[in-house]
Coordinates of C-alpha atoms and ligand atoms in Angstrom, one line a residue:
M1 CA -35.4 45.7 -107.8
E2 CA -37.5 45.9 -111.1
F3 CA -40.3 43.5 -111.0
K4 CA -38.7 41.6 -114.2
D5 CA -35.6 40.9 -112.7
W6 CA -36.5 38.7 -109.7
T7 CA -36.2 34.4 -109.6
V8 CA -36.7 32.1 -107.8
A9 CA -34.2 32.2 -106.3
S10 CA -33.4 36.0 -105.7
A11 CA -37.3 36.5 -104.2
A12 CA -37.0 34.2 -101.8
E13 CA -33.7 35.5 -100.7
A14 CA -35.1 38.6 -100.5
M15 CA -37.9 37.4 -98.5
R16 CA -36.4 36.2 -96.3
K17 CA -34.4 39.3 -94.9
G18 CA -37.5 41.4 -95.2
E19 CA -36.5 42.8 -98.1
I20 CA -40.0 42.5 -99.5
S21 CA -42.8 40.4 -98.8
S22 CA -45.0 38.0 -101.1
V23 CA -48.0 40.2 -101.4
E24 CA -45.8 43.3 -102.2
L25 CA -44.9 40.7 -105.0
V26 CA -47.9 39.6 -105.6
R27 CA -49.3 43.4 -105.8
A28 CA -45.7 44.1 -108.1
L29 CA -46.5 40.6 -110.3
V30 CA -50.4 42.3 -111.3
A31 CA -48.8 46.1 -111.7
E32 CA -46.8 44.7 -114.5
K33 CA -49.2 42.0 -116.0
N34 CA -51.9 44.6 -116.4
A35 CA -48.9 47.2 -117.6
R36 CA -48.1 44.4 -120.0
D37 CA -50.0 41.5 -120.9
G38 CA -52.4 43.8 -123.2
D39 CA -49.1 43.5 -125.5
I40 CA -48.0 39.6 -124.8
Q41 CA -51.4 38.3 -124.0
A42 CA -49.6 36.0 -122.3
Y43 CA -52.2 35.4 -119.6
L44 CA -55.9 33.9 -119.9
T45 CA -57.3 34.7 -116.5
F46 CA -55.7 35.9 -113.3
D47 CA -57.2 35.0 -109.6
E48 CA -56.3 38.1 -107.9
D49 CA -58.2 37.8 -104.7
G50 CA -56.7 34.3 -105.0
A51 CA -53.4 35.3 -105.1
I52 CA -53.1 38.2 -102.5
A53 CA -54.9 35.7 -99.9
A54 CA -52.3 33.2 -100.5
A55 CA -49.4 35.4 -100.2
S56 CA -50.3 36.5 -97.5
E57 CA -50.8 33.3 -96.5
A58 CA -47.6 32.8 -97.3
D59 CA -46.0 36.1 -95.5
S60 CA -47.6 34.7 -91.9
R61 CA -46.0 31.1 -92.5
R62 CA -42.8 32.5 -92.9
A63 CA -42.8 35.1 -89.9
A64 CA -44.0 31.7 -88.2
G65 CA -40.8 30.4 -89.0
D66 CA -41.3 28.4 -92.3
T67 CA -37.9 28.8 -94.6
S68 CA -39.7 26.5 -97.7
P69 CA -37.8 28.4 -100.7
L70 CA -41.0 28.5 -102.9
L71 CA -42.6 30.3 -99.6
G72 CA -44.8 33.0 -101.3
I73 CA -43.5 32.6 -104.7
P74 CA -46.3 33.3 -107.7
V75 CA -46.2 30.3 -109.8
A76 CA -48.0 31.2 -113.7
V77 CA -49.9 28.2 -114.7
K78 CA -50.5 26.7 -118.2
D79 CA -54.4 26.8 -118.7
L80 CA -54.3 22.5 -118.8
I81 CA -53.3 22.1 -115.3
N82 CA -55.7 22.1 -112.7
V83 CA -56.3 24.5 -109.8
R84 CA -59.3 24.7 -107.8
G85 CA -61.7 27.0 -108.0
Q86 CA -60.1 28.5 -111.3
P87 CA -60.7 27.9 -115.0
C88 CA -58.9 24.8 -117.0
T89 CA -59.9 25.6 -120.4
C90 CA -56.8 23.8 -122.5
A91 CA -57.7 27.1 -124.8
S92 CA -60.2 25.2 -125.7
K93 CA -63.7 26.6 -126.2
I94 CA -64.8 23.0 -125.5
L95 CA -63.6 23.7 -122.0
E96 CA -65.0 27.4 -121.7
G97 CA -66.6 27.8 -118.2
Y98 CA -65.6 25.1 -117.1
V99 CA -64.1 25.4 -112.9
S100 CA -61.9 23.1 -111.5
P101 CA -63.1 21.2 -109.0
Y102 CA -59.8 19.9 -107.5
D103 CA -55.9 20.2 -107.2
A104 CA -53.6 18.3 -110.0
T105 CA -50.6 16.7 -107.9
V106 CA -48.4 19.0 -108.9
I107 CA -50.5 22.0 -107.8
A108 CA -50.9 20.4 -104.5
R109 CA -47.2 20.1 -103.7
L110 CA -46.8 23.3 -105.3
K111 CA -48.9 25.1 -102.2
A112 CA -48.4 23.1 -99.8
A113 CA -44.5 24.5 -100.5
G114 CA -46.0 27.9 -100.2
A115 CA -46.4 28.6 -103.7
V116 CA -49.0 31.4 -104.9
C117 CA -51.1 29.5 -108.1
A118 CA -53.1 32.3 -109.4
G119 CA -52.2 33.2 -113.0
R120 CA -53.5 30.6 -115.6
V121 CA -51.2 31.6 -118.8
N122 CA -52.6 30.3 -123.0
M123 CA -51.4 27.6 -125.2
D124 CA -52.1 26.1 -128.1
E125 CA -55.6 24.1 -127.7
F126 CA -55.2 20.5 -125.7
A127 CA -51.4 21.1 -126.0
M128 CA -51.1 20.6 -130.2
G129 CA -49.1 23.1 -131.7
S130 CA -45.5 24.7 -131.6
S131 CA -46.8 28.7 -132.3
T132 CA -49.7 28.9 -129.4
E133 CA -51.9 30.3 -132.0
N134 CA -53.8 27.1 -132.0
S135 CA -55.1 29.2 -129.1
A136 CA -59.5 29.8 -129.3
F137 CA -59.5 32.6 -127.4
K138 CA -56.1 34.5 -128.1
T139 CA -52.5 35.0 -130.0
T140 CA -49.7 35.3 -127.1
R141 CA -47.3 37.4 -129.1
N142 CA -43.2 37.1 -128.2
P143 CA -41.7 39.6 -126.3
H144 CA -38.5 40.0 -128.0
D145 CA -40.2 40.9 -131.3
L146 CA -44.2 41.5 -130.5
S147 CA -44.6 40.6 -134.4
R148 CA -43.5 36.6 -133.5
V149 CA -45.2 33.5 -131.9
P150 CA -43.5 32.6 -128.8
G151 CA -43.2 28.8 -129.6
G152 CA -46.0 26.4 -128.2
S153 CA -47.6 24.2 -127.0
S154 CA -46.4 26.4 -123.2
G155 CA -45.8 29.7 -124.8
G156 CA -48.2 31.6 -122.0
S157 CA -45.6 30.1 -120.2
A158 CA -42.7 31.5 -121.7
A159 CA -43.7 34.8 -122.8
A160 CA -44.9 35.7 -119.2
V161 CA -41.4 34.3 -117.9
A162 CA -39.8 36.1 -120.9
G163 CA -41.8 39.0 -120.3
G164 CA -41.5 40.1 -117.4
E165 CA -44.6 39.3 -116.2
A166 CA -44.0 35.9 -114.1
V167 CA -41.1 34.7 -112.1
C168 CA -41.4 31.3 -113.1
A169 CA -44.2 28.9 -114.6
L170 CA -45.0 25.6 -115.4
G171 CA -45.6 24.0 -118.9
T172 CA -45.7 20.8 -120.5
D173 CA -44.3 18.8 -122.7
T174 CA -45.2 16.4 -125.4
G175 CA -42.9 16.6 -128.1
G176 CA -41.1 20.1 -127.6
S177 CA -43.7 21.9 -125.8
I178 CA -41.4 23.3 -123.3
R179 CA -38.1 23.4 -124.8
Q180 CA -39.3 25.0 -128.0
P181 CA -41.2 28.1 -126.1
A182 CA -37.8 28.5 -124.4
S183 CA -35.8 28.7 -126.8
F184 CA -37.6 31.3 -128.7
C185 CA -37.7 33.4 -125.7
G186 CA -34.3 33.2 -124.4
I187 CA -35.5 31.1 -121.1
V188 CA -34.8 28.0 -119.1
G189 CA -37.2 25.0 -119.9
F190 CA -36.5 21.8 -118.1
K191 CA -39.0 18.8 -119.8
P192 CA -38.0 15.6 -116.9
T193 CA -37.6 12.9 -117.3
Y194 CA -41.1 10.6 -118.6
G195 CA -42.1 9.8 -114.6
R196 CA -40.6 11.9 -112.0
V197 CA -43.7 14.2 -112.3
S198 CA -47.3 13.2 -112.0
R199 CA -49.6 13.9 -114.4
Y200 CA -52.5 13.6 -111.9
G201 CA -55.1 16.3 -112.6
V202 CA -53.0 17.4 -115.8
T203 CA -54.9 17.2 -118.7
A204 CA -53.7 15.0 -120.9
F205 CA -52.9 15.0 -124.0
A206 CA -50.3 12.1 -125.1
S207 CA -50.6 9.5 -121.7
S208 CA -47.2 8.1 -122.7
L209 CA -45.5 11.3 -123.4
D210 CA -46.9 13.8 -121.3
Q211 CA -44.9 15.4 -118.3
V212 CA -45.6 18.7 -116.8
G213 CA -41.4 21.0 -116.2
P214 CA -40.4 24.6 -114.8
M215 CA -39.9 27.0 -117.2
T216 CA -37.8 29.8 -115.3
K217 CA -35.0 32.2 -116.2
T218 CA -32.1 30.2 -114.2
V219 CA -31.6 26.6 -114.2
E220 CA -31.0 26.7 -110.7
D221 CA -35.2 28.1 -110.4
S222 CA -35.7 24.9 -112.6
A223 CA -34.2 22.8 -110.5
L224 CA -35.7 25.0 -107.1
L225 CA -39.2 24.3 -108.7
A226 CA -38.1 20.5 -109.7
Q227 CA -37.5 20.1 -106.0
A228 CA -40.8 20.5 -105.3
L229 CA -42.4 18.6 -107.9
F230 CA -40.7 15.4 -108.4
G231 CA -41.8 12.0 -107.2
A232 CA -44.0 9.0 -107.2
D233 CA -48.0 10.2 -107.1
P234 CA -50.6 7.0 -105.6
H235 CA -52.9 8.9 -108.4
D236 CA -50.4 8.7 -111.2
G237 CA -49.1 4.5 -111.7
T238 CA -47.1 5.9 -114.5
T239 CA -44.8 7.7 -111.6
A240 CA -41.3 6.5 -111.2
L241 CA -40.4 5.2 -106.8
N242 CA -36.7 6.5 -107.6
P243 CA -35.6 8.6 -104.9
V244 CA -36.2 12.7 -105.6
P245 CA -32.3 13.7 -105.8
D246 CA -31.5 16.2 -104.0
F247 CA -30.7 19.4 -106.2
A248 CA -29.0 21.7 -104.2
S249 CA -26.6 19.1 -103.8
A250 CA -26.2 18.3 -107.5
L251 CA -25.9 21.7 -108.3
R252 CA -23.1 23.0 -106.0
G253 CA -19.7 23.5 -107.7
A254 CA -21.3 22.4 -111.2
S255 CA -18.6 21.9 -113.5
L256 CA -18.4 20.8 -117.4
K257 CA -14.5 19.6 -116.9
G258 CA -13.5 16.0 -118.1
L259 CA -17.4 16.0 -119.0
R260 CA -18.5 13.7 -121.9
I261 CA -20.9 15.5 -124.7
G262 CA -22.1 13.9 -127.5
L263 CA -23.0 16.0 -130.5
P264 CA -25.5 13.0 -132.6
R265 CA -25.0 14.1 -136.5
E266 CA -28.0 13.7 -137.0
Y267 CA -29.0 16.4 -135.8
F268 CA -26.6 19.2 -137.3
V269 CA -27.6 18.8 -141.1
P270 CA -28.8 21.2 -143.5
G271 CA -32.1 22.9 -143.2
T272 CA -31.4 24.6 -139.6
A273 CA -31.4 28.1 -139.9
P274 CA -27.8 29.1 -140.2
E275 CA -27.4 31.5 -137.2
V276 CA -29.3 28.8 -135.1
T277 CA -25.9 26.5 -136.3
E278 CA -23.6 29.3 -135.2
I279 CA -24.7 30.3 -132.1
V280 CA -25.1 26.1 -131.1
K281 CA -21.4 25.8 -132.5
A282 CA -20.3 28.7 -130.0
A283 CA -21.8 26.7 -127.7
I284 CA -19.9 23.7 -128.2
G285 CA -16.8 25.6 -128.1
K286 CA -17.6 27.4 -124.7
C287 CA -18.1 23.4 -123.6
A288 CA -14.6 22.2 -125.0
D289 CA -13.7 25.8 -123.7
A290 CA -15.0 24.6 -120.2
G291 CA -13.2 21.9 -120.5
A292 CA -16.1 19.2 -121.4
E293 CA -14.6 16.3 -123.9
I294 CA -16.5 16.8 -127.7
V295 CA -17.6 13.6 -128.7
D296 CA -19.6 12.8 -132.4
V297 CA -22.1 9.8 -132.0
S298 CA -24.7 8.7 -134.3
L299 CA -28.6 8.5 -133.4
P300 CA -29.1 6.5 -136.6
H301 CA -32.9 6.0 -136.4
T302 CA -33.6 9.3 -136.2
E303 CA -34.7 10.4 -139.3
Y304 CA -38.4 8.4 -138.4
A305 CA -38.9 9.7 -134.8
M306 CA -41.4 12.5 -136.6
A307 CA -43.2 10.2 -138.4
V308 CA -43.8 7.6 -134.9
Y309 CA -44.3 10.8 -133.0
Y310 CA -47.2 11.9 -135.5
I311 CA -48.9 8.4 -135.5
V312 CA -48.0 7.7 -131.3
A313 CA -49.1 11.2 -129.9
P314 CA -52.8 11.3 -132.1
A315 CA -53.5 7.9 -131.1
E316 CA -53.4 8.9 -127.5
A317 CA -55.1 12.0 -128.3
S318 CA -57.9 10.8 -130.0
A319 CA -58.5 7.9 -126.8
N320 CA -58.1 10.9 -124.7
L321 CA -59.8 13.7 -125.7
A322 CA -62.8 10.9 -126.1
R323 CA -64.1 12.4 -122.3
F324 CA -65.5 15.2 -123.9
D325 CA -68.8 14.7 -125.6
G326 CA -71.0 17.6 -124.1
V327 CA -72.3 15.6 -121.1
R328 CA -70.0 15.6 -118.2
Y329 CA -68.2 18.8 -119.5
G330 CA -68.0 22.3 -121.2
H331 CA -69.4 23.2 -124.0
R332 CA -73.0 21.5 -125.1
S333 CA -74.3 22.3 -128.0
A334 CA -77.7 24.3 -128.5
K335 CA -78.9 23.0 -131.5
S336 CA -79.3 19.2 -130.7
D337 CA -82.1 16.9 -130.5
D338 CA -80.9 13.4 -129.6
V339 CA -77.8 12.1 -127.8
M340 CA -75.5 11.1 -131.1
S341 CA -76.2 14.8 -132.4
L342 CA -75.5 16.0 -129.0
Y343 CA -72.0 14.4 -128.7
C344 CA -71.0 15.2 -132.7
R345 CA -72.5 19.0 -132.4
S346 CA -70.4 19.9 -129.3
R347 CA -67.6 18.2 -130.4
A348 CA -67.6 20.0 -133.9
E349 CA -68.4 23.1 -132.4
G350 CA -66.1 22.9 -129.4
F351 CA -63.0 22.1 -131.0
G352 CA -60.6 23.8 -133.3
Q353 CA -58.9 22.5 -136.5
E354 CA -55.6 21.2 -135.3
V355 CA -57.7 18.8 -132.4
K356 CA -59.9 17.7 -135.2
R357 CA -57.1 16.4 -137.2
R358 CA -55.3 14.6 -135.1
I359 CA -58.6 13.3 -133.3
I360 CA -58.9 11.8 -136.7
L361 CA -55.1 11.0 -137.5
G362 CA -55.8 8.9 -134.6
T363 CA -59.0 7.4 -134.5
Y364 CA -57.9 5.7 -138.4
V365 CA -54.1 4.8 -137.3
L366 CA -56.0 3.1 -134.0
S367 CA -58.5 1.2 -136.3
S368 CA -58.8 -2.5 -137.2
G369 CA -56.9 -3.3 -140.0
Y370 CA -54.6 -0.4 -139.1
Y371 CA -53.4 -0.6 -136.2
D372 CA -50.5 -3.4 -136.7
A373 CA -49.8 -1.4 -139.6
Y374 CA -49.3 1.9 -137.8
Y375 CA -49.9 2.3 -134.3
G376 CA -48.0 -0.9 -133.5
R377 CA -45.2 -0.5 -135.9
A378 CA -44.1 2.7 -134.5
Q379 CA -44.3 1.3 -131.1
R380 CA -41.9 -0.7 -132.8
V381 CA -39.9 1.4 -134.1
R382 CA -40.0 3.9 -131.3
T383 CA -37.6 1.1 -129.1
L384 CA -35.4 1.4 -131.9
I385 CA -35.0 5.0 -131.4
R386 CA -34.8 4.4 -127.3
R387 CA -31.9 1.8 -128.3
D388 CA -30.3 4.3 -130.1
F389 CA -29.8 6.6 -127.1
D390 CA -29.1 3.9 -125.0
S391 CA -25.8 3.0 -127.0
A392 CA -24.9 6.6 -127.2
F393 CA -25.1 7.1 -123.4
G394 CA -22.6 3.8 -123.1
K395 CA -20.3 6.7 -125.1
V396 CA -20.6 10.4 -123.4
D397 CA -23.0 11.5 -120.5
F398 CA -25.1 14.2 -122.4
L399 CA -26.4 15.2 -125.4
L400 CA -25.9 18.4 -126.9
T401 CA -28.2 20.0 -129.6
P402 CA -30.2 23.1 -131.4
V403 CA -34.0 22.9 -129.6
A404 CA -35.4 23.8 -132.8
P405 CA -34.5 24.8 -136.9
T406 CA -35.6 27.8 -136.8
P407 CA -35.3 31.2 -134.1
A408 CA -39.0 32.6 -133.2
F409 CA -41.1 32.8 -136.6
K410 CA -43.9 35.1 -137.1
V411 CA -47.3 35.4 -135.8
G412 CA -49.2 33.8 -139.0
E413 CA -46.1 32.4 -141.1
L414 CA -46.4 28.7 -141.1
Q415 CA -50.0 28.0 -142.2
D416 CA -49.2 23.7 -143.4
P417 CA -49.5 22.0 -140.4
L418 CA -46.3 19.9 -142.2
S419 CA -43.9 22.9 -141.5
M420 CA -45.2 23.6 -138.0
Y421 CA -45.0 20.1 -137.0
L422 CA -41.1 20.1 -138.4
N423 CA -40.7 22.7 -135.5
D424 CA -39.9 19.5 -133.3
L425 CA -37.7 17.7 -134.9
F426 CA -35.3 18.0 -132.7
T427 CA -36.9 17.4 -129.0
I428 CA -39.2 15.2 -129.9
P429 CA -36.6 11.8 -130.0
A430 CA -36.1 12.2 -126.2
S431 CA -40.0 12.8 -125.9
L432 CA -40.3 9.2 -127.4
A433 CA -37.2 7.7 -125.4
G434 CA -39.0 9.2 -122.1
L435 CA -35.3 11.2 -121.1
P436 CA -34.9 14.1 -119.8
A437 CA -33.7 17.3 -121.6
I438 CA -33.1 21.0 -121.0
S439 CA -33.3 24.2 -123.3
V440 CA -30.6 26.7 -121.7
P441 CA -30.6 29.9 -123.6
A442 CA -27.2 30.4 -125.2
G443 CA -27.3 33.3 -127.9
A444 CA -29.1 35.5 -130.0
T445 CA -29.8 36.3 -133.4
A446 CA -28.4 39.6 -135.4
A447 CA -32.1 41.0 -135.0
G448 CA -32.1 40.0 -131.1
L449 CA -34.3 37.0 -131.3
P450 CA -33.2 34.2 -128.6
V451 CA -31.4 30.2 -129.2
G452 CA -31.3 27.5 -127.1
V453 CA -29.4 24.7 -126.9
Q454 CA -30.5 21.5 -126.0
F455 CA -28.7 19.2 -123.7
I456 CA -30.4 15.9 -123.3
A457 CA -29.6 13.1 -120.5
P458 CA -30.4 9.4 -119.6
S459 CA -33.4 8.2 -118.1
F460 CA -33.2 9.4 -114.1
A461 CA -30.3 11.6 -114.9
D462 CA -32.4 14.3 -113.9
A463 CA -29.8 15.9 -111.3
P464 CA -26.6 15.6 -113.2
L465 CA -28.9 17.2 -116.3
L466 CA -29.2 20.2 -114.1
A467 CA -26.2 20.9 -113.2
C468 CA -24.5 20.5 -116.5
A469 CA -27.2 22.9 -117.5
R470 CA -26.0 25.3 -114.9
A471 CA -22.5 24.9 -115.4
F472 CA -22.9 25.8 -119.8
E473 CA -24.9 28.8 -117.9
D474 CA -21.5 29.9 -116.5
T475 CA -19.8 29.9 -119.6
L476 CA -22.1 32.5 -121.1
A477 CA -21.6 35.4 -118.2
Ligands
LIG501 N1 -45.6 20.9 -131.3 C1 -45.8 19.3 -131.0 C2 -47.1 18.8 -130.8 O1 -47.9 19.9 -132.3 C3 -45.6 19.3 -129.2 C4 -46.7 19.2 -128.0 C5 -46.1 19.3 -127.5 O2 -44.9 19.1 -126.7 N2 -48.0 18.9 -126.3 O3 -47.8 17.7 -130.9

């Protein structure tokens, strides 16, 4: 089998049967990365020695009878998740040279399951962006068309998986950063219910929105990763105590028959590229053919979601990023002569333009006299958006929507920040409501650019959501 065709499930099966070892799989990954990454530019760093050591340990565990499904599986990690002994730059100059002293909980869990976390992949700086062009280090390309972006902010994760240089990856999603790049690159991207996955050790962007999730070739692979990632964590007080579902049994016999799938009419409006609309309509047709009941629903406050997000997310970011002051982490300006100029210059030199824009915006909306008018009001509207979903889920099991208004755009095409923000129109509302949502490949444009559809589920219906997505995948086969 060629490396690019391995999924988590098929590689695990082949390793169990002794057809391939984890060391061989990791060697094949390194060879593909060396062959392809000059074009794709997905990886920031790769700890080859560490990878081989972890893989041979996994091989010994397997020989000793361990049957964990992630044993020996290499996972590419978005560069804001801490892995002990590896760099963690968040694609920012301010963290250049920083080496993590500890493992994020998600990494500790993957390692306990035997996964190999050695490759770190590119992203928009501090996860702010929709194209990965905001990285301070490199521009990742879409493997389906190298003149186009892979989406963002988890663009390195998506491009590495789609480009055949990773088996699977971790991304993070604050307003769409797992789902939109998954759609642009033709892979599966799953954002769990807020609170399902620990954020401990995951560099914070907007703490009330951030979630780690899998980016994989199949829904089954996302379920395999979710099984290891999910669960309460004493290090993160926002993790939920709900029991972790058994994904394998949820996916068994998955079917669309009898499911009520809602189409929120606010998501089917002019402005979406005709080819995207066509592919989404075809997907709706396939769900109906497979026995789902298609229901028209309304989420009336959708039009306010962008405005709410671009108050709440920058507000939280401005507080979270205050810790980067040139003293404790990463870049310190050489030009400063007192402590105030050390803070100011280190931040001025270290942060990129988009990050500075968000910090200024966030500081403004939180400042005294403006707090109520902006932040307070945004939080109230956020509640209305969540209630829209609650009432829609009184009528339907899942919602089906486009992921993004267009397929992947060209590198350099979107210069104006507002048009970049508009990419997340369809992904932001579920983030604000904390709901689980998944992007599943649905087809491609005439030019061969992938387009996904999004399924959104009620809070904590993560396992039924994956089952629905798995059944949708079958309609394309
Ligand atoms: N593109 C959105 C933003 O720039 C979402 C990013 C994300 O989900 N991390 O904020």
